[in-house]
CSV table of C-alpha atoms in Angstrom, one decimal:
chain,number,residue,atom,x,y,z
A,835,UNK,CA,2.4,14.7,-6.5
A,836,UNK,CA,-0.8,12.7,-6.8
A,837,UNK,CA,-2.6,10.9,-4.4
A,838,UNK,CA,-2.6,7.0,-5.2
A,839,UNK,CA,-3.8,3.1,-3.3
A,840,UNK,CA,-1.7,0.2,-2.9
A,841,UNK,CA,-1.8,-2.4,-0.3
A,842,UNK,CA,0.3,-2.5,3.2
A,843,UNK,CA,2.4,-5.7,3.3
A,844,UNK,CA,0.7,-9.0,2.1
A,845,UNK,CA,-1.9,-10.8,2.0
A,846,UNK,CA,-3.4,-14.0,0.8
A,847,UNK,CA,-6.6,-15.9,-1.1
A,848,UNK,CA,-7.4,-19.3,-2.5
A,849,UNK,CA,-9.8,-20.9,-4.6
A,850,UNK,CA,-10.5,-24.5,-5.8
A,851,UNK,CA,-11.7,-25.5,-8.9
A,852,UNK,CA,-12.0,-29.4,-9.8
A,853,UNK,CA,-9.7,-30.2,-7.9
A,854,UNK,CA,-7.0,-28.0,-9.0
A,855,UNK,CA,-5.8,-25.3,-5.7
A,856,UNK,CA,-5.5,-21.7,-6.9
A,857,UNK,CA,-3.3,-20.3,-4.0
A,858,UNK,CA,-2.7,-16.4,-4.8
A,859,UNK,CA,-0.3,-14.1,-2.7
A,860,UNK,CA,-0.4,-10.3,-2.7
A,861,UNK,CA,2.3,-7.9,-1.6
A,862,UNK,CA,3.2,-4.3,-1.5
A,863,UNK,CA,6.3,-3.4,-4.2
A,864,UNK,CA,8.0,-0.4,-5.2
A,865,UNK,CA,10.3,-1.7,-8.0
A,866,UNK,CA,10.8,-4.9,-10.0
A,867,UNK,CA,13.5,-5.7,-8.0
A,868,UNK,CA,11.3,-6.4,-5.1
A,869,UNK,CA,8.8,-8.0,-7.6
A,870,UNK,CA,10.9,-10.4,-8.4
A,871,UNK,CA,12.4,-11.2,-5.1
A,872,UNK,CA,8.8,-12.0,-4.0
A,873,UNK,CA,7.6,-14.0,-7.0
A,874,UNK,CA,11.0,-15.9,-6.4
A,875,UNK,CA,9.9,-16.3,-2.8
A,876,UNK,CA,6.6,-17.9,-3.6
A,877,UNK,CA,8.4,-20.2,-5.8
A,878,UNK,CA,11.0,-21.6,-3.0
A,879,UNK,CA,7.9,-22.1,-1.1
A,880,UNK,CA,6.1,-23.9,-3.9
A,881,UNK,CA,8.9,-25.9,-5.5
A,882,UNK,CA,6.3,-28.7,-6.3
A,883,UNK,CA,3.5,-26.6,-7.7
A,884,UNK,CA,3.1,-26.7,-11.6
A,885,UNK,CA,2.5,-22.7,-12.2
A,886,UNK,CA,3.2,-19.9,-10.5
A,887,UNK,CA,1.7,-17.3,-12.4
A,888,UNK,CA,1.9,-13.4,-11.5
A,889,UNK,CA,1.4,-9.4,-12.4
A,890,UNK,CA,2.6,-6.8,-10.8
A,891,UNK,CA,1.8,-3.1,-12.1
A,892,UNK,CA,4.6,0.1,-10.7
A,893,UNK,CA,3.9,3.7,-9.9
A,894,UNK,CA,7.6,4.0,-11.6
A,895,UNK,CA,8.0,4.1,-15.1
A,896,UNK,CA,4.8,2.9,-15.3
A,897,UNK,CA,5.2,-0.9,-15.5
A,898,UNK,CA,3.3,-3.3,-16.0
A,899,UNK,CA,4.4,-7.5,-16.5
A,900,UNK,CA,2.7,-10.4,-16.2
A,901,UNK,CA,3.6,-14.1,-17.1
A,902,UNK,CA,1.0,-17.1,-18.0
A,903,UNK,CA,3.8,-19.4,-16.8
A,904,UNK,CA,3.2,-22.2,-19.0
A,905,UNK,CA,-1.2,-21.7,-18.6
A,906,UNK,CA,-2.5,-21.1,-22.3
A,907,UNK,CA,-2.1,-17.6,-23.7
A,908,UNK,CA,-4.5,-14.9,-21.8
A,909,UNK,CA,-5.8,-17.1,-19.3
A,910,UNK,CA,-3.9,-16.5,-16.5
A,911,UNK,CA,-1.3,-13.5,-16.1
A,912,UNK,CA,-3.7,-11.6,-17.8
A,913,UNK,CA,-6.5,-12.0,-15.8
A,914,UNK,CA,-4.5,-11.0,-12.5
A,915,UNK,CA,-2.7,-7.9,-14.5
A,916,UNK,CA,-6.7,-7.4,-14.9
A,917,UNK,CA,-7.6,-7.7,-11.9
A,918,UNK,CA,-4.9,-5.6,-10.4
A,919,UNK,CA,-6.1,-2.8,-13.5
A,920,UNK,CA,-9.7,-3.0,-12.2
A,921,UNK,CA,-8.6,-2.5,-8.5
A,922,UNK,CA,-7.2,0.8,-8.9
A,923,UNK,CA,-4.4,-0.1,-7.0
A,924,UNK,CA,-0.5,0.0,-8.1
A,925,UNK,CA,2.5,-0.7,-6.7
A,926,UNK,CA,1.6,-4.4,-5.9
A,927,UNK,CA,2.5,-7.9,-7.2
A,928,UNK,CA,0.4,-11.0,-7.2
A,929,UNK,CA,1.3,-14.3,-7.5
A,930,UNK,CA,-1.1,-17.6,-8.6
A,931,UNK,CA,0.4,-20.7,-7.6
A,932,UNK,CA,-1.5,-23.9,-8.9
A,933,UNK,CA,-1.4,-26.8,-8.2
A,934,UNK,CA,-2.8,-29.1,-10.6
A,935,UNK,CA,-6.1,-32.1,-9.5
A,936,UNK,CA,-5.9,-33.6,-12.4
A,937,UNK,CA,-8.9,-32.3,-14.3
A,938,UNK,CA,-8.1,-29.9,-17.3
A,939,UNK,CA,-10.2,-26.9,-16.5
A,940,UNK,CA,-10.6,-25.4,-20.0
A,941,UNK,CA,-10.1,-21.7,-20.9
A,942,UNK,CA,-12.8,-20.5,-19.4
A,943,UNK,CA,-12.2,-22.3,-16.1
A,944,UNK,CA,-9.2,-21.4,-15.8
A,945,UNK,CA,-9.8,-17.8,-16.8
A,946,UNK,CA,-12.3,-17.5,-14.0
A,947,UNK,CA,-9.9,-19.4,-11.3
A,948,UNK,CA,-7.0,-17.1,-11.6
A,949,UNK,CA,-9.5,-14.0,-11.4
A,950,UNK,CA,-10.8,-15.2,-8.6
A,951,UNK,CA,-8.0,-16.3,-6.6
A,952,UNK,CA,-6.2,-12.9,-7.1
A,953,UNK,CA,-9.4,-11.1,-6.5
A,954,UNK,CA,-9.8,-12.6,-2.8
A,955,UNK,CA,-5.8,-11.9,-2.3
A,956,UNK,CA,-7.0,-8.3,-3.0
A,957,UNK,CA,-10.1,-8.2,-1.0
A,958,UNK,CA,-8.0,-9.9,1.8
A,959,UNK,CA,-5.5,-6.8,2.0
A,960,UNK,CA,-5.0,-4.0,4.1
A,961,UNK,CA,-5.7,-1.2,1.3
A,962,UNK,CA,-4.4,2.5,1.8
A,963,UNK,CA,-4.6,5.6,-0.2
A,964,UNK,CA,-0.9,7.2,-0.3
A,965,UNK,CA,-1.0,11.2,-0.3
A,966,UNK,CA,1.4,13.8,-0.7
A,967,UNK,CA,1.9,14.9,3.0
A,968,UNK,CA,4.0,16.9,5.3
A,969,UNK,CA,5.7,16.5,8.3
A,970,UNK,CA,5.4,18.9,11.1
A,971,UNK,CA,6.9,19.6,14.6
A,972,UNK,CA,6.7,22.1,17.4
A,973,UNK,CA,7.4,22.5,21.2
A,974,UNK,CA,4.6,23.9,23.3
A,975,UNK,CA,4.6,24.6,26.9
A,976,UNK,CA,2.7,22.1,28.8
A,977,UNK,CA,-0.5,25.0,29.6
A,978,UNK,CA,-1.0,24.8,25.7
A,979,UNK,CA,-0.3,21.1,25.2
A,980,UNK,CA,-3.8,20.0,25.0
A,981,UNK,CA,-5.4,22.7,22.9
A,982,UNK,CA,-2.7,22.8,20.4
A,983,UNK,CA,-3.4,19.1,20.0
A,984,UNK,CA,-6.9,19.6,19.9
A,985,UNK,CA,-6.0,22.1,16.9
A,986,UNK,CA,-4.0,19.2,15.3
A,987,UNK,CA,-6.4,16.8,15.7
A,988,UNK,CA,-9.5,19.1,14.0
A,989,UNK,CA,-6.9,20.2,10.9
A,990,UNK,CA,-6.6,16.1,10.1
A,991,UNK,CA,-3.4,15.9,11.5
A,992,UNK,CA,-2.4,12.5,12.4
A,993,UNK,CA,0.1,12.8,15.7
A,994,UNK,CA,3.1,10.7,16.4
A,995,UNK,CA,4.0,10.1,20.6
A,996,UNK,CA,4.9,13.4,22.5
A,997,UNK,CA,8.0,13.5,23.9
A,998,UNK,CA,7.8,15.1,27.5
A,999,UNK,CA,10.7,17.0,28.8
A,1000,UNK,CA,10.5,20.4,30.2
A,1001,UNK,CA,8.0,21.1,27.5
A,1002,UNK,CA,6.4,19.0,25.3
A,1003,UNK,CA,7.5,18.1,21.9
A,1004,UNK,CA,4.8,17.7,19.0
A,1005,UNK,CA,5.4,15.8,15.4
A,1006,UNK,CA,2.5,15.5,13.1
A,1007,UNK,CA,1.5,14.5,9.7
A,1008,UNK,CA,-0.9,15.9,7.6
A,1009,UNK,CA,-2.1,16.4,3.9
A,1010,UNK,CA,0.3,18.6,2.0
A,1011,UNK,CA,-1.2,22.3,1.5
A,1012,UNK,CA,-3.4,22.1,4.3
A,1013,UNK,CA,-1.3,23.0,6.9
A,1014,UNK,CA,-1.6,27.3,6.3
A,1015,UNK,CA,-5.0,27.4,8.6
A,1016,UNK,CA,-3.5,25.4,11.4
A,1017,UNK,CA,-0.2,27.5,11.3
A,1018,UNK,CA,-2.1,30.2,11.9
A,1019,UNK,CA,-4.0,28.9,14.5
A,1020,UNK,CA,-1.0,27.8,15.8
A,1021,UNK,CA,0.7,31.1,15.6
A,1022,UNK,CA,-2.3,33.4,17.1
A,1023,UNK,CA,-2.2,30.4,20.2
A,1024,UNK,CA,1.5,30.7,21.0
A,1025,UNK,CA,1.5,34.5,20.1
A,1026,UNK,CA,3.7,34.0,17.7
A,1027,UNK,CA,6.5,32.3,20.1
A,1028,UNK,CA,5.8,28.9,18.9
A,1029,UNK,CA,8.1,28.1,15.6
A,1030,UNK,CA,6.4,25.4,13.9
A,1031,UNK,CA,9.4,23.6,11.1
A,1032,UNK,CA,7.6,22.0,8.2
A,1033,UNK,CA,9.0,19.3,6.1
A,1034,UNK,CA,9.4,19.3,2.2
A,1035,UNK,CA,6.1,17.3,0.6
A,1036,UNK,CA,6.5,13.6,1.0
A,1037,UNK,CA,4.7,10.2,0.2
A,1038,UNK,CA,2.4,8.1,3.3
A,1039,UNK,CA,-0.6,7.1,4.1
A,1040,UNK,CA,-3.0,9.5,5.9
């Protein structure tokens, strides 16, 4: 399991060239399924728009698509597939609605519009870096609540709520395969009372 950046939810840019608006929407996918529900939600809400071009570029299998929807050849789902490729970000779609002012833009024009407009979607997200981590809980007795979260806190654990009841109930997440210190520590604080369950290596952000 590799470590990898996407975006968290959507987010949004424009640009305006000669009258022409280059309206581009970014959002987080995990398959094309979701792909294409978005790009087919950004054309409901742009039924009178003359393009709406996208890419989108998945962790699974690999994929990559784009489409110039009706733009010349290479000058528009290309350069947001580009864009997305020079980001170093995946799992992600981005859509380029235009709407056209009237003016032809040329290739180059429109070249640069459609990289711009997905490049300020992009640089308009909430970008994360997805790691293989762990989940972790324990229950401590309230005297060793606050150094064992201490001890969390300085292993780069990142802790949920605790739950309060006649102890106190810890969950945590953490990088995966850097939890053997902390268990220690864990296990040399609670003199080896506290059991401390660990959770198979999963995806999240840390």
């Amino acid at each position: 399991m590799e470590e990898y950046r996407t975006i968290r939810g959507t987010s949004a840019g424009e640009y305006e060239e000669k009258k022409s608006r280059f309206i581009a929407a970014a959002a987080h996918v995990e398959s094309e399924e979701q792909a294409v529900a978005f790009l087919e939600q950004i054309r409901a809400a742009n039924r009178t728009a003359r393009h709406n071009v996208y890419a989108y570029k998945l962790r699974a299998g690999n994929r990559e698509r784009y489409s110039d929807d009706g733009e010349p050849a290479k000058t528009a789902g290309t350069p947001v597939l580009e864009v997305i490729g020079h980001s170093g970000l995946t799992d992600l779609i981005v859509v380029v609605t235009r709407y056209f002012g009237g003016i032809l833009l040329g290739t180059g024009g429109l070249v640069r519009a459609y990289t711009t407009a997905a490049s300020s979607a992009l640089a308009a997200a909430d970008q994360v870096t997805v790691q293989p981590v762990v989940r972790l809980t324990t229950t401590v007795d309230y005297s060793l609540y606050e150094r064992v979260t201490l001890l969390i806190g300085a292993a780069g654990g990142k802790l949920a709520d605790p739950v309060f009841t006649d102890r106190v109930s810890l969950e945590w997440q953490m990088r995966a395969g850097t939890q053997a210190p902390l268990l220690e520590q864990l296990r040399e604080l609670t003199r080896g009372q506290g059991k401390v369950e660990v959770s198979d290596p999963f995806y999240g952000p840390i």
